[in-house]
XYZ file of C-alpha atoms in Angstrom:
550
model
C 95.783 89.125 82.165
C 98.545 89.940 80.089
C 100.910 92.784 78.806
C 103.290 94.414 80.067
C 102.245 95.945 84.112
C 101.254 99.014 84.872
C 103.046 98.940 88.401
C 106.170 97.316 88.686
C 108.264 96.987 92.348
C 111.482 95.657 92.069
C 114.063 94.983 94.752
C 112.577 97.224 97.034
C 113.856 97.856 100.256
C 112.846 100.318 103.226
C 114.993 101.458 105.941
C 113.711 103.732 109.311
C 116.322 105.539 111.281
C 115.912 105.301 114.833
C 118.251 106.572 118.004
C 118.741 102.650 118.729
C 119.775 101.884 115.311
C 118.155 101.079 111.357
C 114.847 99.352 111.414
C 115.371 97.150 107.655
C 111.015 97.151 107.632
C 110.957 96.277 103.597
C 113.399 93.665 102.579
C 114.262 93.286 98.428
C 109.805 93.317 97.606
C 109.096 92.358 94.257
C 105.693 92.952 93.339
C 103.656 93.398 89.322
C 100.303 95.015 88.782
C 98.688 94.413 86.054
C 95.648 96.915 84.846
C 92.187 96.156 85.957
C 93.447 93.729 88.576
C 93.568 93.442 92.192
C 96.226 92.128 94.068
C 96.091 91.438 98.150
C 98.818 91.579 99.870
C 98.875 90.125 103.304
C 100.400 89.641 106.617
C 100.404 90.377 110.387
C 101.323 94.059 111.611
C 105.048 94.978 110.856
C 105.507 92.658 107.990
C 105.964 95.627 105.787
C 103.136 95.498 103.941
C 101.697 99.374 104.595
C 105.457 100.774 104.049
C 105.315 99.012 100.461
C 102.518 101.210 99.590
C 104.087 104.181 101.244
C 107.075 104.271 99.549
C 105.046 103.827 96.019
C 103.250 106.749 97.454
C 106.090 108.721 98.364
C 104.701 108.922 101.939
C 107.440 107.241 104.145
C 108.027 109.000 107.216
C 110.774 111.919 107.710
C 113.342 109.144 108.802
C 112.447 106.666 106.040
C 114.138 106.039 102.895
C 113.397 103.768 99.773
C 115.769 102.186 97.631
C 115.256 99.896 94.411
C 112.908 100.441 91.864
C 108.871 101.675 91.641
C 107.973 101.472 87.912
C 104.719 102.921 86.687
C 103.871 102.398 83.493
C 107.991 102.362 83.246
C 108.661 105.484 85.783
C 110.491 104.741 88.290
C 109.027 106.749 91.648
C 111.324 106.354 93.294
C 113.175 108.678 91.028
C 111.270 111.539 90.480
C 111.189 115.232 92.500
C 108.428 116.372 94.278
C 106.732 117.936 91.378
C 106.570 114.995 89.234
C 105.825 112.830 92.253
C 102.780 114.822 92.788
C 101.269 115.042 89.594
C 101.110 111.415 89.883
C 100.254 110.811 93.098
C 96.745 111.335 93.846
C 95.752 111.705 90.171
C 96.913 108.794 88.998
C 97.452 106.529 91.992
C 95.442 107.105 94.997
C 94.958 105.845 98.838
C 92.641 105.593 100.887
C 93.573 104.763 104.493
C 92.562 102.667 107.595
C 90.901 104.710 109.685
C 89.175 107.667 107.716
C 88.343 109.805 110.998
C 91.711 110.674 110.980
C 92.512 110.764 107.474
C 89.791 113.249 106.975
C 90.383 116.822 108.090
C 88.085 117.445 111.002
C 87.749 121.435 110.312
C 86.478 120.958 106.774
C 83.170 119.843 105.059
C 83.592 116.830 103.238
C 82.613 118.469 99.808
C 85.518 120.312 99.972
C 87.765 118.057 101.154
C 86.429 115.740 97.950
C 86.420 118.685 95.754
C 90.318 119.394 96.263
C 92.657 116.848 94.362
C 89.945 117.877 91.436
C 90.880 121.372 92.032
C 94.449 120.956 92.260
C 95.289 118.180 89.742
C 92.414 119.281 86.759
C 92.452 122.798 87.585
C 88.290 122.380 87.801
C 86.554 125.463 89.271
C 84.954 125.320 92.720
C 81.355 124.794 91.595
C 82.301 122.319 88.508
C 84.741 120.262 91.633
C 81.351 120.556 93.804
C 79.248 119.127 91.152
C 81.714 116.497 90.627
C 81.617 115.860 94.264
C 78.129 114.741 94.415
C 78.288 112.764 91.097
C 80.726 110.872 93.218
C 78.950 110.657 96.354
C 76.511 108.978 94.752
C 78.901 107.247 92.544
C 79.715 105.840 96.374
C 76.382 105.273 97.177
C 75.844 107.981 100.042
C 72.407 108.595 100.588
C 71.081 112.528 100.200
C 74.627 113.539 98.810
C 73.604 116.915 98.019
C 72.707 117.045 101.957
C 75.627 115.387 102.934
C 78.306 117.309 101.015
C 78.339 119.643 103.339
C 78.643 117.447 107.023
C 81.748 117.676 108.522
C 83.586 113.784 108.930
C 82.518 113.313 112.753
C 78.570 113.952 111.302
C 79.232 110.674 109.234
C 79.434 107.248 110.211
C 82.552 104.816 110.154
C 81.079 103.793 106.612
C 79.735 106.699 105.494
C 83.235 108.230 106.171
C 85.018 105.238 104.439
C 82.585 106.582 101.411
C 83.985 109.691 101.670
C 87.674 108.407 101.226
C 86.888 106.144 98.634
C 85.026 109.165 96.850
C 88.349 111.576 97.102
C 90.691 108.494 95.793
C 88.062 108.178 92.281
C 88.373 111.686 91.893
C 90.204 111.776 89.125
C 89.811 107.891 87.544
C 93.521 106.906 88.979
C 95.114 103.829 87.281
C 95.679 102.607 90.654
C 93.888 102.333 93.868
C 95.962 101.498 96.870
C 93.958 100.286 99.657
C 95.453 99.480 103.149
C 93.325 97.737 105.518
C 90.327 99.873 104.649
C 87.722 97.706 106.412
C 89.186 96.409 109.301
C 87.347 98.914 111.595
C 83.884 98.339 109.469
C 81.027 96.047 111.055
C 80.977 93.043 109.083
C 78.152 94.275 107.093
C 79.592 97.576 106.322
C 82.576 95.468 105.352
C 80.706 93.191 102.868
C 79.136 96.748 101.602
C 82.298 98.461 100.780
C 84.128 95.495 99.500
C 81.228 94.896 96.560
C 81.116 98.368 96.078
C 85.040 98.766 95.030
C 84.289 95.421 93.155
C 81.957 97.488 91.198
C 84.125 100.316 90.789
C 86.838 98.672 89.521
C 84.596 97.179 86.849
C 83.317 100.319 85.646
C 86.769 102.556 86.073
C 88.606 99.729 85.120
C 91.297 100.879 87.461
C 94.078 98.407 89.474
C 93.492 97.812 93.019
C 96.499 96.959 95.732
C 94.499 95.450 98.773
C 96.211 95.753 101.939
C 94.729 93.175 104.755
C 95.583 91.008 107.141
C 92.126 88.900 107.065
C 92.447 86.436 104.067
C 88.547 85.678 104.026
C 88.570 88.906 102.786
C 91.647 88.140 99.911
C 89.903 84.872 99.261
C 86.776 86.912 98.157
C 87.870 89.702 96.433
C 91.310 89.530 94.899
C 92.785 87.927 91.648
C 96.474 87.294 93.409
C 97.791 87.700 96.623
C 101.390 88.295 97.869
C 102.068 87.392 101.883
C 104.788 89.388 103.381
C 106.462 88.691 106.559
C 109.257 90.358 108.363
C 109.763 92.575 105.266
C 109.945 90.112 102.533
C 107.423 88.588 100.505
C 107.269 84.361 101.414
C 104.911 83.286 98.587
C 102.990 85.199 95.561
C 100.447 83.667 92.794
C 97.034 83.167 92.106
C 93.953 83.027 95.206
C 92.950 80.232 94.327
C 96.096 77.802 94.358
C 97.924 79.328 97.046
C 94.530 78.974 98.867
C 94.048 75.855 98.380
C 98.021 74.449 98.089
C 100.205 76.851 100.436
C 103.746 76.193 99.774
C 105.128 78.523 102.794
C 104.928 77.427 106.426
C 103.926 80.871 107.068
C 101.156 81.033 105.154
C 99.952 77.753 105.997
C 99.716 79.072 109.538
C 97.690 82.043 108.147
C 95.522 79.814 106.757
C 94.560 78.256 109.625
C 94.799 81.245 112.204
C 90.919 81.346 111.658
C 89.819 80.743 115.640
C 87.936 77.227 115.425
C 86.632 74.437 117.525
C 83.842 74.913 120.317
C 83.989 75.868 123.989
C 82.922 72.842 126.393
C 79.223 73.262 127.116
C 77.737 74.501 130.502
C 77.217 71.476 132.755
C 73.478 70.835 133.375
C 71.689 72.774 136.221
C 74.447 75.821 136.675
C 73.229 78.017 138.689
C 72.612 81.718 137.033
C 75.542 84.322 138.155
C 74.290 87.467 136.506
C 70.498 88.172 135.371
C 68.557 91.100 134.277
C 64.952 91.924 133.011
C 63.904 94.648 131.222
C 67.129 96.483 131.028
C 66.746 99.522 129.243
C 69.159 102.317 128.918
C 68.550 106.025 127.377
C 70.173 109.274 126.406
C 68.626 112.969 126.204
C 70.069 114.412 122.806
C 69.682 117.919 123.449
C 68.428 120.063 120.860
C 70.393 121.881 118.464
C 72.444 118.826 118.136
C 73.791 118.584 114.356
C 70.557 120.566 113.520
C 68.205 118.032 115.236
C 65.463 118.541 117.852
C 65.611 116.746 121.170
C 64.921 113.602 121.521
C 65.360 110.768 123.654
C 67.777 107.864 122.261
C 66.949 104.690 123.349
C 70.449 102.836 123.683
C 69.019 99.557 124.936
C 65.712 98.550 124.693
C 64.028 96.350 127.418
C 66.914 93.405 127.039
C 66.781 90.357 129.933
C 69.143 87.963 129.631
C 70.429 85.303 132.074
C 73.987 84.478 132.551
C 75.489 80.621 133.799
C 78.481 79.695 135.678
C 80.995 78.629 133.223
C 78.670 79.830 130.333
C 79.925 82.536 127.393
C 77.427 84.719 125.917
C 77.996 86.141 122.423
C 76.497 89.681 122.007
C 76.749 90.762 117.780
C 75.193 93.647 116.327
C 76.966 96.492 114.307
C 78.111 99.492 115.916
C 75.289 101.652 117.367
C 73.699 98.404 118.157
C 73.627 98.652 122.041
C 75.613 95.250 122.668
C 78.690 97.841 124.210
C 75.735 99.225 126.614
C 74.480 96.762 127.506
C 77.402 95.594 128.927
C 78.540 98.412 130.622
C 75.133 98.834 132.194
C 74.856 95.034 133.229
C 78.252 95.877 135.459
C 76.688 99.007 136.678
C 79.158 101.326 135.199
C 76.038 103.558 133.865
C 72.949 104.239 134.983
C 69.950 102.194 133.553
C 66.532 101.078 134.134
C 65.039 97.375 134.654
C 66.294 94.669 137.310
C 69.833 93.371 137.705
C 71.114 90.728 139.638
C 74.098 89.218 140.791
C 73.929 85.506 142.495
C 70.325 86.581 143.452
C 71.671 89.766 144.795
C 69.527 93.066 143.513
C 72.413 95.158 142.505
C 70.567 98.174 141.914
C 69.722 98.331 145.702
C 73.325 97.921 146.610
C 75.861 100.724 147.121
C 78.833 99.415 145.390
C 81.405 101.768 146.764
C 80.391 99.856 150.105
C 80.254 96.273 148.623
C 83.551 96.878 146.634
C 83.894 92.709 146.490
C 81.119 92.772 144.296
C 83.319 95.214 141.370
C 85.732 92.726 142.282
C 83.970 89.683 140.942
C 82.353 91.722 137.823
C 85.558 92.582 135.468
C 85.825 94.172 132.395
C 88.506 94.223 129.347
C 88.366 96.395 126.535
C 88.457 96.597 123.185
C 91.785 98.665 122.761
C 94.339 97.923 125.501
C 96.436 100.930 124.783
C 93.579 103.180 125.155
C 92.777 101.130 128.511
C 96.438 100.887 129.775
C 98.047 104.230 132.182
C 101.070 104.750 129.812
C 102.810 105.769 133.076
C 102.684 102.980 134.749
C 104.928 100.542 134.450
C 103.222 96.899 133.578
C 103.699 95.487 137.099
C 101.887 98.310 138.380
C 99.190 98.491 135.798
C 98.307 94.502 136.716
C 98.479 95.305 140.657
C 96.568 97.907 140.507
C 93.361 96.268 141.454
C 95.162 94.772 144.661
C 95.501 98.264 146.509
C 91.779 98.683 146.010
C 90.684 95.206 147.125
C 93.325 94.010 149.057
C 95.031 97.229 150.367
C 96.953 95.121 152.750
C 99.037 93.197 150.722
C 102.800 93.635 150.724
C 104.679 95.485 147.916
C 106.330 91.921 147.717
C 103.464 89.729 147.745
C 101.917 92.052 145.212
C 104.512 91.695 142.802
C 104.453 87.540 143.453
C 100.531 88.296 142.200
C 101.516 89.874 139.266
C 104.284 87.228 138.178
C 101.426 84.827 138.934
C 99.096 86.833 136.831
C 101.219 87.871 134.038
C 102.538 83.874 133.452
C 98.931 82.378 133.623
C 98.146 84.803 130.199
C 101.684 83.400 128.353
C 103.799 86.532 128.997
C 107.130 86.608 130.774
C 106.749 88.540 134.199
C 110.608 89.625 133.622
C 108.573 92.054 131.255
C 106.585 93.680 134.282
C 108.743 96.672 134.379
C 108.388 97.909 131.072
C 106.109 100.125 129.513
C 102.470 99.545 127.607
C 104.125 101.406 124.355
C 106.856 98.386 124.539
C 104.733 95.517 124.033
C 102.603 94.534 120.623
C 98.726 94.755 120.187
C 98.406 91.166 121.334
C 100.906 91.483 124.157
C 99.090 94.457 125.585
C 95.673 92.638 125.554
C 97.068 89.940 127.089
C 98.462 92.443 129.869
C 94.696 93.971 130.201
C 93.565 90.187 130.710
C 96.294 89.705 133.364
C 94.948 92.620 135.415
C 91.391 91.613 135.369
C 92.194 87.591 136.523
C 94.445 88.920 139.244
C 91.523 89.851 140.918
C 89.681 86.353 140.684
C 86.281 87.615 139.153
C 83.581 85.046 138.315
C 82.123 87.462 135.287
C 83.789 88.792 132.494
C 82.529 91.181 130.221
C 84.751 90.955 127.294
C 84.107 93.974 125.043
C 85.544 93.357 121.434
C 88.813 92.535 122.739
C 90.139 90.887 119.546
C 88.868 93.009 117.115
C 92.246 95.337 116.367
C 94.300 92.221 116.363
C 95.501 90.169 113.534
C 93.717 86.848 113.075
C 97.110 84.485 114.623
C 97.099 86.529 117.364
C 93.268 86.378 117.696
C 93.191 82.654 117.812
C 95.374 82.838 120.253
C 93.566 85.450 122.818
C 90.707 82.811 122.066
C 92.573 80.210 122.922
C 93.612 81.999 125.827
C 90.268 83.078 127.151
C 89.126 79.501 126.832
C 91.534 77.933 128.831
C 90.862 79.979 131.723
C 87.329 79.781 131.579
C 88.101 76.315 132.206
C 90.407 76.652 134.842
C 88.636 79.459 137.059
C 84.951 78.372 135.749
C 84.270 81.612 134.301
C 81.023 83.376 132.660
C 81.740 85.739 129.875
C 79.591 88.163 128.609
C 81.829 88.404 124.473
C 80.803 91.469 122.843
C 81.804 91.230 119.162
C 80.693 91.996 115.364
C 83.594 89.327 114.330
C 81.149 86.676 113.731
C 84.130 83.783 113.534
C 85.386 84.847 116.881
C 81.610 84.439 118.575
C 81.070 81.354 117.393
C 84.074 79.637 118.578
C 83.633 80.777 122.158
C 80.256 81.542 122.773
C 77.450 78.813 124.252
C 74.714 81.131 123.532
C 74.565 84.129 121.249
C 72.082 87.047 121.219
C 71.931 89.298 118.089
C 70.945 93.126 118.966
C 70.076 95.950 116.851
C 68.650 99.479 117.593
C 69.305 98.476 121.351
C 66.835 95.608 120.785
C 67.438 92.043 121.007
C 66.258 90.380 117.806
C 67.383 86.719 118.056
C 68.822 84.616 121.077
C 69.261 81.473 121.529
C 72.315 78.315 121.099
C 75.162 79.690 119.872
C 74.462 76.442 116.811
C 71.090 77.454 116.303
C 71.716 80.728 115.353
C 74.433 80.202 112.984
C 73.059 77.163 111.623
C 69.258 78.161 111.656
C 68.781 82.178 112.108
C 65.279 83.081 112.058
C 65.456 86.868 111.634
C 66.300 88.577 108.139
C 68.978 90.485 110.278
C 71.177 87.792 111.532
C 71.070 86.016 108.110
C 72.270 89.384 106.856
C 74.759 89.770 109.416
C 75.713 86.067 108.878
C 76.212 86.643 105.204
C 78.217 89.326 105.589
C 80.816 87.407 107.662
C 81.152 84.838 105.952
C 80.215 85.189 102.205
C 77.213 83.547 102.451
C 75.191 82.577 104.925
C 76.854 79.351 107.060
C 73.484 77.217 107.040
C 74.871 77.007 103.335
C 71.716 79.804 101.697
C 71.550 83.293 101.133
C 69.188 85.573 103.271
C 65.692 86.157 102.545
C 66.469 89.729 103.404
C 69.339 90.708 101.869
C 68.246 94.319 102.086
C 69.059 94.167 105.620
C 72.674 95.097 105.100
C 71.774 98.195 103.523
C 69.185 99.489 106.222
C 71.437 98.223 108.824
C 72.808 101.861 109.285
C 72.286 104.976 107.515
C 74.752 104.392 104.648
């Protein structure tokens, strides 16, 4: 491409206020655009990368402040009033945003909500904006939009609602579409969905996209340059394809191969099975009235047995609505199911577990956001003790706190730390604590449910390598609940692929991504990885779309 850009950042730097002192998040950026191009740019949370875009925008927060130069098409943003500003922003440069549930107004149909920057920036009457909303629903390709103009967000699914975003930001054919980390909460599927569709947009509209990620497999796929940011300021810019396959940075050379690899050791010969079950099966009433619907019974998990080794790590896939998360929860008796479950031969649906509470103790569970998961009034020591006046109410305040030390330097984090607060620690550092208060207790089964999927891909290699090493050291069993493909197969001995709540394919973790028999995991596998990993495309591609109701 050539000419002169259409966006232009030059020396740009952005500056927080805080009571402790100035946060410098965006350090001198320099960053072209050219038309009809997309440009990635990448690195882990707080390199600066989402306060680039928001100070293009004109979104930083109340204690923010820009300074250097936006130029588009030779404006400079950065210099314009609040009138100005927002004739150009959202009509000729748009956003759409992470997580769309709460970029979406909750109280307000969709239609209108997509009908609005048409109504505000072209001065379009409600029922020409609503007609226009539709044409661009199924410009999006959501099914029934005349139906689904009118649902309000939570009616939607995570994709459907990602639709809906994208949908608002083509309202009026911007020159620029800034997108920042808009399918990092999408099943892999979804993902591989969305990212052809903007592909197609972009070739129809012609418009610039700015791709926000931290997952280069993405950037490798679907942008024409990338720029990686870290700590603010940008360490290497140029074309995929070299810096791909050449880094010149040390940082992006360790982005590069952040990917998790290798294999877990496999399960010695003749383990014994900890954890079994046969026919589970798990079910909701939906009431009727629900969304319009009659009743009906929703059948979460569908007749699943499984049998789980000492030592051994079971990969559970599927998209969201799958089951796998069920499953899981049900297998540790956290909800009520059907079917047989047992524990070292042990039927644990005959068992009163408030009674047997050393059987809780050796079936553990970590979650897949540890902020969610973590009391934010407790301090860290406390949260990773907390176990210890349940099952070992006798300990000393003393010998609890030697525990947690224990605890808190087997998973890499320094126990001077324990007295802080969740809020003070990173995404990585707080899964690490949630890991710390589950091995404190000793358990011989994990359930691990998506606990890397919010994380950026250094810090997810090393969770995995984390979780690996003390498999090996305390000979654990994991049950790893995941839709991150790349994560599954570097842990996982065995992997069984669910959808609907049934189980579709199971069998060596190898086999399946080498050799998967069902049109469903070759779909899922192409998804993940841009083409199947046995090296062909899937039979049934058409899986991908039927996978949910997009």
């Amino acid at each position: 491409m050539s000419g002169d850009p259409i966006l232009s950042v030059r020396d740009l730097h952005v500056r927080f206020a805080l009571a402790s002192g100035e946060v410098h998040a965006v350090r001198g950026v320099d960053l072209d655009v050219q038309a009809g191009e997309t440009v990635a740019i990448v690195g882990e949370s707080g390199s600066g990368k989402s306060q680039t875009a928001m100070a293009a925008m004109g979104l930083l927060a109340s204690n923010g402040k820009a300074a250097g130069r936006i130029l588009y098409r030779g404006e400079d943003l950065l210099k314009l009033g609040p009138r100005r500003l927002d004739r150009i922003r959202g009509d000729r440069i748009t956003m759409i945003f992470q997580e769309p549930m709460t970029s979406l107004d909750p109280l307000y149909r969709i239609g209108r909500q997509i009908a609005e920057p048409m109504i505000h920036h072209r001065g379009l009457g409600a029922r020409a904006a609503r007609a226009r909303a539709i044409e661009l629903l199924r410009l999006v390709r959501m099914p029934h939009p005349e139906r689904r103009i009118d649902a309000y967000p939570h009616e939607l699914s995570g994709g459907q609602r990602q639709r809906v975003m994208i949908a608002m930001a083509l309202a009026n054919d911007p020159d620029i579409l800034i997108a920042d980390e808009p399918t990092t909460a999408l099943d892999v599927t979804i993902q591989a969905q969305i990212l052809e569709l903007l592909k197609d947009l972009q070739a129809r509209l012609g418009m610039a996209i700015v791709f926000i990620t931290h997952d280069l497999g993405i950037v490798r796929r679907f942008a024409d340059r990338v720029c990686v940011m870290r700590a603010g300021e940008v360490v290497e810019t140029g074309r995929v394809e070299p810096i791909f396959a050449d880094p010149k940075a040390a940082y992006t050379k360790m982005l590069l191969a952040a990917e998790p690899t290798g294999r877990k050791n496999p399960v010695p010969p003749g383990a014994p099975i900890l954890l079994e079950a046969r026919n589970l099966a798990v079910s909701f009433h939906i009431p009727a009235g629900w969304f319009g619907r009659s009743a009906f019974e929703l059948k979460a998990v569908d007749r699943v047995t499984l049998a789980l080794r000492q030592g051994q790590t079971i990969g559970i896939v599927g998209e969201s609505g799958s089951g796998k998360s069920t499953l899981g929860r049900a297998l540790l008796r956290l909800m009520e199911s059907e079917g047989t479950i047992r524990f070292e031969g042990r039927d644990l649906r005959s068992i009163d577990l408030r009674r047997n509470p050393e059987i809780r103790r050796e079936l553990q569970i970590v979650f897949q956001d540890p902020y969610g998961s973590l009391s934010p009034r407790l301090t860290v020591g406390q949260i990773v003790t907390e176990g210890l006046l349940v099952h070992e109410p006798g300990l000393s305040r003393a010998e609890r706190d030697r525990r947690a030390i224990a605890a808190l330097e087997e998973v890499r984090l320094d126990p001077a730390m324990r007295d802080r607060y969740p809020h003070e620690f990173s995404g990585g550092q707080r899964q690490r604590i949630a890991i710390a208060r589950t091995m404190i207790l000793k358990p011989r089964v994990v359930v691990l449910d998506e606990p890397t999927s919010a994380l950026d891909r250094s810090v997810q290699k090393e969770i995995v390598d984390l979780l690996r090493e003390l498999q090996r050291v305390h000979d654990l069993s994991y049950l790893f609940i995941s839709h991150d493909l790349a994560v599954v197969r570097a842990l996982a001995d065995d992997v069984i692929v669910m959808r609907n709540g049934r189980v579709v394919e199971h069998g060596p973790a190898d086999d399946i991504f080498e050799h998967p028999r069902d049109g469903y995991t070759r779909a899922l596998l192409s998804a993940a990885f841009g083409g199947w990993a046995g090296g062909e495309e899937p039979e049934m591609r058409s899986d991908v779309s039927t996978a949910m109701d997009l």
